[in-house]
């Protein structure tokens, strides 16, 4: 029973490049959440998705960031034209239903150079 | 959004000691979880505890939802307990995380 799988674990991008972060939820989970953790800080909500739907993106920056959770395949968090301030750990979580226990992946650590 | 305050921010324990971590939140919630972020950055679920008391080995947790706080008890601490402990409260579509308690257990 695999947990939430995120890849890559580490990602280095030059300023201006695109970053694509992937998240495969736990089996049977149809709710996916993305969070960002800056160094020495707690996690901040970015977006909540269900299959083919963005339910709440109130934590997403208005520009350069987008997320999707297609009918088939993993959820993708996409950051276009990355800047140094995007360097952080990005965590994905999944749950079987909304407002129930969520399980987190190991995170993707993005470094922008 | 909901404010989540955790205390103490930092804690150093001798191996074998007990400790209590506290989480206060500013509004009614329908979900509360405790996590341990280990030194490798992985978030490990400890408790899903929107109310009541649960125990798992040396760890236990109590949430008093009506008074808007939760406590995490660690007994007979071990060096492997080191890391950051986060409380996260949920309402609507998201969790709100506290800033964590950084625990160091020394041999």
CSV table of C-alpha atoms in Angstrom, one decimal:
chain,number,residue,atom,x,y,z
A,1,UNK,CA,0.0,0.0,0.0
A,2,UNK,CA,2.2,2.8,-1.3
A,3,UNK,CA,1.9,6.2,0.2
A,4,UNK,CA,1.8,9.5,-1.5
A,5,UNK,CA,4.5,9.6,-4.1
A,6,UNK,CA,6.2,12.7,-5.2
A,7,UNK,CA,8.9,13.2,-7.9
A,8,UNK,CA,11.4,14.3,-8.3
A,9,UNK,CA,12.7,14.5,-4.8
A,10,UNK,CA,15.1,17.3,-5.7
A,11,UNK,CA,14.9,19.6,-8.6
A,12,UNK,CA,17.4,22.3,-9.7
A,13,UNK,CA,16.3,24.9,-12.2
A,14,UNK,CA,17.9,28.1,-13.6
A,15,UNK,CA,16.0,31.3,-13.3
A,16,UNK,CA,13.5,31.6,-16.1
A,17,UNK,CA,13.1,27.8,-16.6
A,18,UNK,CA,9.9,25.8,-15.9
A,19,UNK,CA,9.5,23.4,-13.0
A,20,UNK,CA,7.1,20.5,-13.0
A,21,UNK,CA,6.4,18.7,-9.8
A,22,UNK,CA,4.4,15.4,-9.8
A,23,UNK,CA,2.2,13.8,-7.1
A,24,UNK,CA,0.6,10.4,-7.2
A,25,UNK,CA,-2.0,10.2,-4.4
A,26,UNK,CA,-2.5,7.1,-2.2
A,27,UNK,CA,-4.7,4.4,-3.8
A,28,UNK,CA,-8.3,5.3,-3.4
A,29,UNK,CA,-7.7,8.9,-2.6
A,30,UNK,CA,-9.3,11.4,-5.0
A,31,UNK,CA,-8.4,14.6,-3.1
A,32,UNK,CA,-5.0,16.3,-3.6
A,33,UNK,CA,-3.5,19.3,-1.8
A,34,UNK,CA,-0.3,21.2,-2.5
A,35,UNK,CA,1.6,23.0,0.1
A,36,UNK,CA,4.8,25.0,0.1
A,37,UNK,CA,7.4,25.2,2.9
A,38,UNK,CA,9.9,27.9,3.0
A,39,UNK,CA,13.1,27.4,5.1
A,40,UNK,CA,12.4,27.5,8.9
A,41,UNK,CA,8.7,28.0,8.3
A,42,UNK,CA,5.5,25.9,8.5
A,43,UNK,CA,3.6,24.7,5.5
A,44,UNK,CA,1.4,27.1,3.5
A,45,UNK,CA,-1.6,26.0,1.5
A,46,UNK,CA,-1.5,26.5,-2.2
A,47,UNK,CA,-4.3,24.5,-3.9
A,48,UNK,CA,-6.9,21.8,-3.4
A,49,UNK,CA,-7.9,19.6,-6.4
A,50,UNK,CA,-10.2,16.7,-7.1
A,51,UNK,CA,-10.0,14.7,-10.3
A,52,UNK,CA,-10.3,17.2,-13.2
A,53,UNK,CA,-11.3,20.0,-10.9
A,54,UNK,CA,-9.6,22.8,-9.0
A,55,UNK,CA,-11.7,23.2,-5.9
A,56,UNK,CA,-9.7,25.9,-4.1
A,57,UNK,CA,-6.7,27.8,-5.4
A,58,UNK,CA,-6.8,30.6,-2.9
A,59,UNK,CA,-3.2,30.0,-1.9
A,60,UNK,CA,-1.7,30.0,-5.3
A,61,UNK,CA,0.3,33.0,-6.6
A,62,UNK,CA,-1.7,34.7,-9.3
A,63,UNK,CA,1.0,34.4,-11.9
A,64,UNK,CA,3.4,31.6,-13.1
A,65,UNK,CA,1.8,28.9,-10.9
A,66,UNK,CA,-0.7,26.4,-12.1
A,67,UNK,CA,-2.0,22.9,-11.0
A,68,UNK,CA,-3.9,20.1,-12.5
A,69,UNK,CA,-5.2,16.7,-11.5
A,70,UNK,CA,-6.2,14.9,-14.7
A,71,UNK,CA,-8.6,11.9,-14.9
A,72,UNK,CA,-5.6,9.7,-15.5
A,73,UNK,CA,-2.1,10.2,-14.1
A,74,UNK,CA,-0.6,12.2,-11.3
A,75,UNK,CA,-1.3,15.7,-10.2
A,76,UNK,CA,1.1,18.3,-11.6
A,77,UNK,CA,2.2,21.6,-10.0
A,78,UNK,CA,3.8,23.7,-12.7
A,79,UNK,CA,5.9,26.8,-12.1
A,80,UNK,CA,6.8,28.8,-15.1
A,81,UNK,CA,9.8,31.2,-15.3
A,82,UNK,CA,11.1,30.3,-11.9
A,83,UNK,CA,12.7,32.9,-9.7
A,84,UNK,CA,15.0,32.5,-6.7
A,85,UNK,CA,12.1,33.1,-4.3
A,86,UNK,CA,10.4,30.0,-5.6
A,87,UNK,CA,13.1,27.9,-3.9
A,88,UNK,CA,11.3,25.8,-1.3
A,89,UNK,CA,10.0,22.4,-0.4
A,90,UNK,CA,6.7,21.6,-2.1
A,91,UNK,CA,4.6,19.0,-0.5
A,92,UNK,CA,1.6,17.1,-1.8
A,93,UNK,CA,-1.0,15.5,0.4
A,94,UNK,CA,-4.0,13.3,-0.4
A,95,UNK,CA,-7.1,12.2,1.4
A,96,UNK,CA,-10.0,9.8,0.5
A,97,UNK,CA,-12.6,12.5,1.2
A,98,UNK,CA,-12.5,16.2,2.0
A,99,UNK,CA,-12.1,17.1,5.6
A,100,UNK,CA,-10.6,13.8,6.6
A,101,UNK,CA,-7.1,12.6,7.5
A,102,UNK,CA,-4.5,13.7,4.9
A,103,UNK,CA,-1.3,12.0,4.2
A,104,UNK,CA,1.8,13.8,2.9
A,105,UNK,CA,4.4,12.8,0.4
A,106,UNK,CA,8.1,13.2,0.9
A,107,UNK,CA,8.2,16.6,-0.9
A,108,UNK,CA,10.1,18.0,-3.8
A,109,UNK,CA,12.9,20.4,-2.9
A,110,UNK,CA,13.2,23.0,-5.6
A,111,UNK,CA,16.3,25.0,-5.9
A,112,UNK,CA,16.5,27.9,-8.3
A,113,UNK,CA,20.0,29.0,-9.2
B,1,UNK,CA,-7.7,32.4,8.0
B,2,UNK,CA,-7.3,30.5,11.2
B,3,UNK,CA,-4.4,31.3,13.4
B,4,UNK,CA,-2.5,28.3,14.8
B,5,UNK,CA,0.0,28.9,17.7
B,6,UNK,CA,2.4,26.2,18.9
B,7,UNK,CA,4.4,26.2,22.1
B,8,UNK,CA,7.1,26.0,23.0
B,9,UNK,CA,8.9,26.9,19.8
B,10,UNK,CA,12.0,25.0,20.8
B,11,UNK,CA,12.6,22.2,23.3
B,12,UNK,CA,15.7,20.4,24.3
B,13,UNK,CA,15.3,17.2,26.3
B,14,UNK,CA,17.5,14.6,27.8
B,15,UNK,CA,16.8,11.1,26.5
B,16,UNK,CA,14.1,9.5,28.7
B,17,UNK,CA,12.4,12.7,29.7
B,18,UNK,CA,8.7,13.5,29.1
B,19,UNK,CA,7.3,16.6,27.3
B,20,UNK,CA,4.0,18.3,26.4
B,21,UNK,CA,3.5,20.3,23.2
B,22,UNK,CA,0.6,22.6,22.9
B,23,UNK,CA,-1.4,23.8,19.9
B,24,UNK,CA,-3.9,26.7,20.2
B,25,UNK,CA,-6.2,27.6,17.3
B,26,UNK,CA,-8.4,30.7,16.8
B,27,UNK,CA,-11.6,29.2,15.4
B,28,UNK,CA,-13.8,26.1,15.2
B,29,UNK,CA,-12.2,23.4,13.1
B,30,UNK,CA,-13.4,20.1,11.8
B,31,UNK,CA,-10.0,18.4,11.5
B,32,UNK,CA,-6.8,18.4,13.5
B,33,UNK,CA,-3.6,16.5,12.8
B,34,UNK,CA,-0.2,16.2,14.5
B,35,UNK,CA,2.8,15.6,12.3
B,36,UNK,CA,6.5,14.9,12.9
B,37,UNK,CA,8.9,16.3,10.4
B,38,UNK,CA,12.0,14.3,10.7
B,39,UNK,CA,15.5,15.6,10.0
B,40,UNK,CA,15.2,14.4,6.4
B,41,UNK,CA,12.1,16.6,5.9
B,42,UNK,CA,9.5,13.8,5.7
B,43,UNK,CA,6.2,14.6,7.3
B,44,UNK,CA,4.9,11.6,9.3
B,45,UNK,CA,1.3,11.4,10.5
B,46,UNK,CA,1.1,11.0,14.3
B,47,UNK,CA,-2.5,11.6,15.1
B,48,UNK,CA,-5.8,12.5,13.4
B,49,UNK,CA,-7.6,13.9,16.4
B,50,UNK,CA,-10.3,16.5,15.8
B,51,UNK,CA,-11.5,15.8,19.4
B,52,UNK,CA,-10.9,13.4,22.3
B,53,UNK,CA,-7.8,11.5,23.3
B,54,UNK,CA,-5.7,8.9,21.4
B,55,UNK,CA,-2.6,7.0,22.3
B,56,UNK,CA,0.0,5.3,20.2
B,57,UNK,CA,2.9,3.8,22.1
B,58,UNK,CA,4.9,6.6,23.8
B,59,UNK,CA,2.8,9.3,22.2
B,60,UNK,CA,-0.6,10.5,23.1
B,61,UNK,CA,-2.7,13.4,22.1
B,62,UNK,CA,-5.8,15.2,23.4
B,63,UNK,CA,-7.9,17.8,21.6
B,64,UNK,CA,-10.5,19.9,23.5
B,65,UNK,CA,-12.3,21.4,20.5
B,66,UNK,CA,-14.6,23.6,22.5
B,67,UNK,CA,-11.6,25.3,24.1
B,68,UNK,CA,-9.6,25.3,20.9
B,69,UNK,CA,-6.4,23.6,21.9
B,70,UNK,CA,-4.7,20.3,21.5
B,71,UNK,CA,-1.8,18.7,23.4
B,72,UNK,CA,0.8,16.2,22.3
B,73,UNK,CA,2.5,14.2,25.0
B,74,UNK,CA,5.8,12.4,24.4
B,75,UNK,CA,7.0,10.1,27.1
B,76,UNK,CA,10.4,8.5,27.6
B,77,UNK,CA,11.8,10.5,24.7
B,78,UNK,CA,14.3,9.0,22.4
B,79,UNK,CA,16.9,10.6,20.1
B,80,UNK,CA,14.8,9.5,17.1
B,81,UNK,CA,12.0,11.8,18.4
B,82,UNK,CA,14.1,14.8,17.3
B,83,UNK,CA,12.6,17.0,14.6
B,84,UNK,CA,9.8,19.4,14.2
B,85,UNK,CA,6.3,18.7,15.4
B,86,UNK,CA,3.5,20.4,13.5
B,87,UNK,CA,-0.1,20.9,14.4
B,88,UNK,CA,-2.4,21.4,11.5
B,89,UNK,CA,-6.1,22.3,11.8
B,90,UNK,CA,-8.5,22.0,9.0
B,91,UNK,CA,-11.6,23.8,8.0
B,92,UNK,CA,-13.2,24.0,4.6
B,93,UNK,CA,-10.7,23.0,2.0
B,94,UNK,CA,-7.4,23.5,3.6
B,95,UNK,CA,-5.1,22.9,6.6
B,96,UNK,CA,-3.6,25.7,8.5
B,97,UNK,CA,-0.2,24.8,10.0
B,98,UNK,CA,1.4,26.2,13.1
B,99,UNK,CA,5.1,27.2,13.0
B,100,UNK,CA,6.0,24.0,14.8
B,101,UNK,CA,7.9,22.9,17.9
B,102,UNK,CA,11.5,22.0,17.2
B,103,UNK,CA,12.5,19.1,19.5
B,104,UNK,CA,16.1,18.0,20.2
B,105,UNK,CA,16.6,14.9,22.3
B,106,UNK,CA,20.1,14.5,23.5
B,107,UNK,CA,21.6,11.2,24.7
